[in-house]
Every structure is written in structure tokens, then in C-alpha cells.
């Protein structure tokens, strides 16, 4: 299959997943063409200072309206994620599932590892000490928490905050795929090794992955250290800030 055919196939799959998550079961022929063939007006135009990778990013123009996206995310959470029993150990130990929070039209999505104790208690990702640090990073980028979308690879807290197991990641990853298919962010920031490796299907360390852009289904991905790591290793904050400045430049939002 040619690169162009593969990009079209990937684009079609993403649009169909988003429509299915919103409850669309069939389309008229004219609607199908509109839903599956990206126009030049819809496609993302790369910034002058952006890597060539960005030219393959999916269209920014929403397949779904903001309200349709919000509803699709709500249905995915309420009808599937909250009732998931794929990982018995996680089910027995969770207080509740932790789906995601933020703007369904976000240009930027932060993806972390898994909920911790505070997140398990409150049902919202990144609300503990690591979450407060993430909020400060977002603010330093001249954005608000409400402007972005924040979620994790796992929707349940691992016992004792241990690292997610491979089968747990495999069981939960389809939920993350569908979240991203609905939101269709222009950029993803993967926080830590777990999120980076899951999104990029690699075993490379975060140290080797950070500092450059990668690709997740046509979306540029920047990998950086998890805020929890920064709490234990404050010296790494400089590296994360360098990564965020690179990301903001690519988004056309340069910061000092």
C-alpha cells in the first residue's frame, strides 16, 4: 500500500470512529463523501517553523460539533469506561474510573500514565501534586487547564500507584484511541515513559524519545517527563521547559 493510500485509509478510519462514537449509524452518499474526503480548506497548514511531519496532521476542522464531541465523550465514559471489568485487579481496587477532562475542541491533549490516589478519589485526572505542577506548566505556556484536554492511558488506579502492566495497557488503550479520535487534537504531549511508549508502540526510554516530534496517526507527539518525576527530580524541570517551548513554537504560540 502506498504512503498516500495509507494516509487516506487512516483518515477514513479516524472519521468513522468519531462518527460511530457520536452515535451515527449510517450516512447518505453525499454525507459519506463529505465525511471521508478531506478538502484542502480543512487540512492543517504547517507553520513556517514547524517540522515537515506536521503537514500530515489530520484536519483541524471538526468532524463533529463541539456539542457532539462532548456528548460522544460522555457516552464513551458513562456507557463503557465506567462499566469496564477487563482488569479484575484494577476493578477491585478502584474507587471510580477516571476518564478525562478539558476542552473537547482542544488543539493540545496531554496524556499521562494512570490515576493516582487523589485522582481515584475525585474522578478527575491530574488533581494531586503532579497535577498542580502540570497546571503551572500549562500556565507558563500562557494557556489554561480549560483550554487543553487531559487524560491517561489507564482509566483506573493501579494498586499502590505501581506502573501499569502490559496487559492493562492493552485492555484500556482502545478507550484512549477513541477519545483521541473524537477530540482530534492538533498536538499530543505524552507525559512520561508509559504514555509515550503506548502511543508510539515502542520500548525506547523517555530520555531517547524527548526533544523531537513523533507521530501518532498523523498527529505530532512530543514526549517529555511526567510531572510526578519532576517532583522527585527537580533538575529535570529545565528539560521539560525546553520541550514545552518547542511544542509552543510548533503550535504558533511561542513563549519566553
mmCIF file of C-alpha atoms in Angstrom:
data_model
loop_
_atom_site.group_PDB
_atom_site.id
_atom_site.type_symbol
_atom_site.label_atom_id
_atom_site.label_comp_id
_atom_site.label_asym_id
_atom_site.label_seq_id
_atom_site.Cartn_x
_atom_site.Cartn_y
_atom_site.Cartn_z
ATOM 1 C CA UNK A 1 0.000 0.000 0.000
ATOM 2 C CA UNK A 2 1.381 3.448 -0.942
ATOM 3 C CA UNK A 3 2.005 6.128 1.685
ATOM 4 C CA UNK A 4 -0.819 8.230 0.251
ATOM 5 C CA UNK A 5 -3.254 5.293 0.322
ATOM 6 C CA UNK A 6 -2.244 4.517 3.890
ATOM 7 C CA UNK A 7 -2.874 8.123 4.931
ATOM 8 C CA UNK A 8 -6.312 8.036 3.295
ATOM 9 C CA UNK A 9 -7.133 4.733 4.988
ATOM 10 C CA UNK A 10 -6.041 6.118 8.358
ATOM 11 C CA UNK A 11 -8.026 9.308 7.806
ATOM 12 C CA UNK A 12 -11.150 7.319 6.918
ATOM 13 C CA UNK A 13 -10.816 5.108 9.981
ATOM 14 C CA UNK A 14 -10.469 8.116 12.276
ATOM 15 C CA UNK A 15 -13.544 9.829 10.865
ATOM 16 C CA UNK A 16 -15.649 6.689 11.048
ATOM 17 C CA UNK A 17 -14.585 6.057 14.657
ATOM 18 C CA UNK A 18 -15.511 9.596 15.624
ATOM 19 C CA UNK A 19 -18.913 9.372 13.941
ATOM 20 C CA UNK A 20 -19.621 5.969 15.492
ATOM 21 C CA UNK A 21 -18.736 7.251 18.961
ATOM 22 C CA UNK A 22 -21.201 10.103 18.435
ATOM 23 C CA UNK A 23 -23.983 7.617 17.709
ATOM 24 C CA UNK A 24 -24.052 7.959 13.891
ATOM 25 C CA UNK A 25 -25.033 4.569 12.443
ATOM 26 C CA UNK A 26 -25.425 5.401 8.722
ATOM 27 C CA UNK A 27 -24.766 8.192 6.218
ATOM 28 C CA UNK A 28 -26.264 9.334 2.956
ATOM 29 C CA UNK A 29 -23.881 9.013 -0.007
ATOM 30 C CA UNK A 30 -23.268 12.787 -0.110
ATOM 31 C CA UNK A 31 -22.587 12.838 3.625
ATOM 32 C CA UNK A 32 -20.198 9.897 3.331
ATOM 33 C CA UNK A 33 -18.136 11.743 0.728
ATOM 34 C CA UNK A 34 -18.007 14.865 2.891
ATOM 35 C CA UNK A 35 -17.093 12.835 5.963
ATOM 36 C CA UNK A 36 -14.313 10.845 4.362
ATOM 37 C CA UNK A 37 -12.589 13.092 1.813
ATOM 38 C CA UNK A 38 -10.573 15.914 3.406
ATOM 39 C CA UNK A 39 -10.676 19.189 1.497
ATOM 40 C CA UNK A 40 -7.688 21.472 1.144
ATOM 41 C CA UNK A 41 -9.582 24.056 3.159
ATOM 42 C CA UNK A 42 -9.977 21.635 6.080
ATOM 43 C CA UNK A 43 -6.400 20.394 6.240
ATOM 44 C CA UNK A 44 -3.935 21.796 8.737
ATOM 45 C CA UNK A 45 -1.447 24.176 7.181
ATOM 46 C CA UNK A 46 2.033 23.691 8.657
ATOM 47 C CA UNK A 47 3.598 26.682 10.379
ATOM 48 C CA UNK A 48 6.693 28.207 8.869
ATOM 49 C CA UNK A 49 8.794 26.959 11.777
ATOM 50 C CA UNK A 50 7.132 23.546 12.018
ATOM 51 C CA UNK A 51 8.776 20.220 11.136
ATOM 52 C CA UNK A 52 7.557 18.658 7.890
ATOM 53 C CA UNK A 53 5.847 15.955 9.991
ATOM 54 C CA UNK A 54 3.030 18.403 10.685
ATOM 55 C CA UNK A 55 1.903 18.520 7.070
ATOM 56 C CA UNK A 56 0.402 15.046 7.563
ATOM 57 C CA UNK A 57 -1.654 16.104 10.608
ATOM 58 C CA UNK A 58 -5.398 15.402 10.401
ATOM 59 C CA UNK A 59 -7.789 18.216 9.552
ATOM 60 C CA UNK A 60 -8.450 20.730 12.328
ATOM 61 C CA UNK A 61 -11.993 21.361 11.159
ATOM 62 C CA UNK A 62 -14.181 19.173 13.386
ATOM 63 C CA UNK A 63 -15.961 16.145 12.012
ATOM 64 C CA UNK A 64 -18.324 16.670 14.945
ATOM 65 C CA UNK A 65 -19.545 19.893 16.500
ATOM 66 C CA UNK A 66 -18.329 20.831 19.973
ATOM 67 C CA UNK A 67 -21.571 19.583 21.480
ATOM 68 C CA UNK A 68 -21.418 16.331 19.507
ATOM 69 C CA UNK A 69 -17.863 15.758 20.697
ATOM 70 C CA UNK A 70 -18.855 16.456 24.287
ATOM 71 C CA UNK A 71 -21.768 14.052 24.013
ATOM 72 C CA UNK A 72 -19.651 11.355 22.353
ATOM 73 C CA UNK A 73 -17.077 11.584 25.146
ATOM 74 C CA UNK A 74 -19.830 11.464 27.747
ATOM 75 C CA UNK A 75 -21.359 8.346 26.199
ATOM 76 C CA UNK A 76 -17.990 6.617 25.973
ATOM 77 C CA UNK A 77 -17.359 7.376 29.643
ATOM 78 C CA UNK A 78 -20.797 6.578 31.027
ATOM 79 C CA UNK A 79 -21.692 3.570 28.873
ATOM 80 C CA UNK A 80 -18.330 1.837 28.575
ATOM 81 C CA UNK A 81 -15.425 3.067 30.679
ATOM 82 C CA UNK A 82 -17.315 3.200 33.978
ATOM 83 C CA UNK A 83 -18.590 -0.336 33.490
ATOM 84 C CA UNK A 84 -15.321 -1.844 32.274
ATOM 85 C CA UNK A 85 -14.232 -5.041 34.045
ATOM 86 C CA UNK A 86 -11.373 -6.090 31.745
ATOM 87 C CA UNK A 87 -8.755 -5.829 34.521
ATOM 88 C CA UNK A 88 -10.078 -7.598 37.662
ATOM 89 C CA UNK A 89 -7.267 -6.342 39.907
ATOM 90 C CA UNK A 90 -7.905 -2.721 38.937
ATOM 91 C CA UNK A 91 -11.664 -3.117 39.275
ATOM 92 C CA UNK A 92 -11.313 -4.484 42.812
ATOM 93 C CA UNK A 93 -9.060 -1.633 43.884
ATOM 94 C CA UNK A 94 -10.640 1.396 42.193
ATOM 95 C CA UNK A 95 -12.987 3.872 43.818
ATOM 96 C CA UNK A 96 -14.106 5.050 40.406
ATOM 97 C CA UNK A 97 -12.812 5.305 36.857
ATOM 98 C CA UNK A 98 -11.026 8.476 35.745
ATOM 99 C CA UNK A 99 -11.928 9.338 32.164
ATOM 100 C CA UNK A 100 -10.600 12.738 31.134
ATOM 101 C CA UNK A 101 -11.262 16.451 31.443
ATOM 102 C CA UNK A 102 -10.990 19.570 29.349
ATOM 103 C CA UNK A 103 -11.949 21.170 26.075
ATOM 104 C CA UNK A 104 -13.343 18.692 23.506
ATOM 105 C CA UNK A 105 -12.067 21.028 20.771
ATOM 106 C CA UNK A 106 -8.581 21.261 22.316
ATOM 107 C CA UNK A 107 -5.633 21.732 19.989
ATOM 108 C CA UNK A 108 -3.415 20.075 22.601
ATOM 109 C CA UNK A 109 -4.016 16.879 24.544
ATOM 110 C CA UNK A 110 -1.858 15.824 27.490
ATOM 111 C CA UNK A 111 -1.725 12.061 28.010
ATOM 112 C CA UNK A 112 -0.371 10.666 31.268
ATOM 113 C CA UNK A 113 0.106 7.228 32.746
ATOM 114 C CA UNK A 114 -2.693 6.374 35.200
ATOM 115 C CA UNK A 115 -4.732 7.902 38.011
ATOM 116 C CA UNK A 116 -3.199 8.204 41.468
ATOM 117 C CA UNK A 117 -4.894 8.265 44.869
ATOM 118 C CA UNK A 118 -6.224 11.825 44.517
ATOM 119 C CA UNK A 119 -7.499 11.169 41.014
ATOM 120 C CA UNK A 120 -9.161 7.916 42.113
ATOM 121 C CA UNK A 121 -10.915 9.799 44.906
ATOM 122 C CA UNK A 122 -12.046 12.774 42.811
ATOM 123 C CA UNK A 123 -12.611 11.111 39.440
ATOM 124 C CA UNK A 124 -10.518 13.668 37.541
ATOM 125 C CA UNK A 125 -7.001 13.270 36.105
ATOM 126 C CA UNK A 126 -4.035 15.245 37.409
ATOM 127 C CA UNK A 127 -5.556 16.804 40.527
ATOM 128 C CA UNK A 128 -2.843 15.810 43.045
ATOM 129 C CA UNK A 129 0.626 17.263 43.492
ATOM 130 C CA UNK A 130 1.681 16.235 39.986
ATOM 131 C CA UNK A 131 -1.488 17.808 38.639
ATOM 132 C CA UNK A 132 -0.753 21.095 40.365
ATOM 133 C CA UNK A 133 2.669 21.114 38.737
ATOM 134 C CA UNK A 134 1.088 20.347 35.351
ATOM 135 C CA UNK A 135 -1.252 23.304 35.887
ATOM 136 C CA UNK A 136 1.768 25.552 36.432
ATOM 137 C CA UNK A 137 3.411 24.215 33.272
ATOM 138 C CA UNK A 138 0.239 24.928 31.290
ATOM 139 C CA UNK A 139 0.027 28.432 32.773
ATOM 140 C CA UNK A 140 3.689 29.082 31.900
ATOM 141 C CA UNK A 141 2.742 28.225 28.318
ATOM 142 C CA UNK A 142 0.140 31.020 28.517
ATOM 143 C CA UNK A 143 -2.727 28.576 28.401
ATOM 144 C CA UNK A 144 -5.386 27.466 30.865
ATOM 145 C CA UNK A 145 -6.265 23.976 32.015
ATOM 146 C CA UNK A 146 -9.675 24.582 30.406
ATOM 147 C CA UNK A 147 -8.021 25.145 27.022
ATOM 148 C CA UNK A 148 -6.464 21.679 26.779
ATOM 149 C CA UNK A 149 -7.661 18.098 27.214
ATOM 150 C CA UNK A 150 -6.080 15.888 29.879
ATOM 151 C CA UNK A 151 -6.369 12.119 30.200
ATOM 152 C CA UNK A 152 -4.387 8.972 30.993
ATOM 153 C CA UNK A 153 -3.591 5.702 29.271
ATOM 154 C CA UNK A 154 -5.262 3.781 32.123
ATOM 155 C CA UNK A 155 -8.658 4.847 33.438
ATOM 156 C CA UNK A 156 -8.242 3.024 36.768
ATOM 157 C CA UNK A 157 -5.674 3.486 39.519
ATOM 158 C CA UNK A 158 -3.126 0.643 39.795
ATOM 159 C CA UNK A 159 -2.766 -0.671 43.355
ATOM 160 C CA UNK A 160 -0.161 1.271 45.297
ATOM 161 C CA UNK A 161 0.346 3.565 42.291
ATOM 162 C CA UNK A 162 2.523 0.907 40.651
ATOM 163 C CA UNK A 163 3.330 1.147 36.948
ATOM 164 C CA UNK A 164 0.643 -0.190 34.596
ATOM 165 C CA UNK A 165 1.151 -3.748 33.412
ATOM 166 C CA UNK A 166 1.329 -4.511 29.672
ATOM 167 C CA UNK A 167 -1.999 -6.359 29.633
ATOM 168 C CA UNK A 168 -3.669 -3.473 31.496
ATOM 169 C CA UNK A 169 -2.409 -1.022 28.880
ATOM 170 C CA UNK A 170 -3.644 -3.330 26.118
ATOM 171 C CA UNK A 171 -7.067 -3.662 27.759
ATOM 172 C CA UNK A 172 -7.516 0.090 28.203
ATOM 173 C CA UNK A 173 -5.827 1.521 25.131
ATOM 174 C CA UNK A 174 -8.906 1.388 22.900
ATOM 175 C CA UNK A 175 -10.620 3.907 25.179
ATOM 176 C CA UNK A 176 -7.732 6.343 24.711
ATOM 177 C CA UNK A 177 -7.794 5.734 20.951
ATOM 178 C CA UNK A 178 -11.459 6.640 20.820
ATOM 179 C CA UNK A 179 -11.002 9.725 22.996
ATOM 180 C CA UNK A 180 -8.356 10.999 20.616
ATOM 181 C CA UNK A 181 -10.479 10.073 17.569
ATOM 182 C CA UNK A 182 -13.313 12.207 18.927
ATOM 183 C CA UNK A 183 -11.209 15.191 20.031
ATOM 184 C CA UNK A 184 -8.780 15.092 17.096
ATOM 185 C CA UNK A 185 -6.195 17.400 18.698
ATOM 186 C CA UNK A 186 -3.548 19.029 16.532
ATOM 187 C CA UNK A 187 -0.820 18.009 19.007
ATOM 188 C CA UNK A 188 -0.304 15.476 21.789
ATOM 189 C CA UNK A 189 2.068 15.841 24.722
ATOM 190 C CA UNK A 190 2.913 12.430 26.171
ATOM 191 C CA UNK A 191 3.860 12.690 29.840
ATOM 192 C CA UNK A 192 6.338 10.022 30.884
ATOM 193 C CA UNK A 193 7.524 6.712 29.517
ATOM 194 C CA UNK A 194 4.248 4.797 29.840
ATOM 195 C CA UNK A 195 2.191 7.226 27.760
ATOM 196 C CA UNK A 196 4.998 7.746 25.243
ATOM 197 C CA UNK A 197 5.635 4.049 24.718
ATOM 198 C CA UNK A 198 1.928 3.205 24.478
ATOM 199 C CA UNK A 199 1.155 5.917 21.926
ATOM 200 C CA UNK A 200 4.235 5.268 19.814
ATOM 201 C CA UNK A 201 4.310 1.467 20.217
ATOM 202 C CA UNK A 202 7.945 1.498 21.283
ATOM 203 C CA UNK A 203 10.125 0.393 24.184
ATOM 204 C CA UNK A 204 12.503 3.353 23.890
ATOM 205 C CA UNK A 205 13.187 5.299 27.075
ATOM 206 C CA UNK A 206 11.728 8.737 27.637
ATOM 207 C CA UNK A 207 15.253 10.129 27.578
ATOM 208 C CA UNK A 208 15.663 8.906 23.997
ATOM 209 C CA UNK A 209 12.175 9.974 22.905
ATOM 210 C CA UNK A 210 12.081 13.538 24.187
ATOM 211 C CA UNK A 211 13.455 16.548 22.366
ATOM 212 C CA UNK A 212 11.826 15.813 18.992
ATOM 213 C CA UNK A 213 8.431 15.142 17.476
ATOM 214 C CA UNK A 214 6.967 11.720 16.756
ATOM 215 C CA UNK A 215 3.784 10.618 15.014
ATOM 216 C CA UNK A 216 0.555 9.102 16.302
ATOM 217 C CA UNK A 217 -1.844 8.527 13.384
ATOM 218 C CA UNK A 218 -0.823 11.772 11.736
ATOM 219 C CA UNK A 219 -0.744 13.826 14.952
ATOM 220 C CA UNK A 220 2.620 15.226 16.108
ATOM 221 C CA UNK A 221 3.551 13.857 19.543
ATOM 222 C CA UNK A 222 6.045 15.471 21.887
ATOM 223 C CA UNK A 223 7.308 13.252 24.712
ATOM 224 C CA UNK A 224 8.548 14.712 27.980
ATOM 225 C CA UNK A 225 8.993 13.784 31.630
ATOM 226 C CA UNK A 226 5.940 13.161 33.800
ATOM 227 C CA UNK A 227 5.227 15.870 36.417
ATOM 228 C CA UNK A 228 5.490 13.217 39.146
ATOM 229 C CA UNK A 229 9.079 12.576 38.002
ATOM 230 C CA UNK A 230 9.796 16.292 38.289
ATOM 231 C CA UNK A 231 8.629 16.288 41.897
ATOM 232 C CA UNK A 232 11.325 13.711 42.640
ATOM 233 C CA UNK A 233 13.919 15.184 40.269
ATOM 234 C CA UNK A 234 13.536 18.991 40.168
ATOM 235 C CA UNK A 235 16.645 19.380 37.988
ATOM 236 C CA UNK A 236 14.680 17.865 35.078
ATOM 237 C CA UNK A 237 12.279 20.819 35.037
ATOM 238 C CA UNK A 238 14.638 22.637 32.690
ATOM 239 C CA UNK A 239 14.403 19.785 30.177
ATOM 240 C CA UNK A 240 10.610 19.833 30.352
ATOM 241 C CA UNK A 241 10.523 23.585 29.852
ATOM 242 C CA UNK A 242 12.746 23.207 26.783
ATOM 243 C CA UNK A 243 10.298 20.597 25.470
ATOM 244 C CA UNK A 244 7.306 22.825 26.125
ATOM 245 C CA UNK A 245 8.901 25.778 24.369
ATOM 246 C CA UNK A 246 9.489 23.547 21.351
ATOM 247 C CA UNK A 247 5.848 22.468 21.457
ATOM 248 C CA UNK A 248 4.547 26.026 21.798
ATOM 249 C CA UNK A 249 6.660 27.189 18.865
ATOM 250 C CA UNK A 250 5.221 24.395 16.738
ATOM 251 C CA UNK A 251 1.717 25.401 17.783
ATOM 252 C CA UNK A 252 2.402 29.011 16.837
ATOM 253 C CA UNK A 253 2.321 30.104 20.492
ATOM 254 C CA UNK A 254 5.983 30.880 21.328
ATOM 255 C CA UNK A 255 6.813 31.610 24.972
ATOM 256 C CA UNK A 256 9.893 33.104 26.567
#
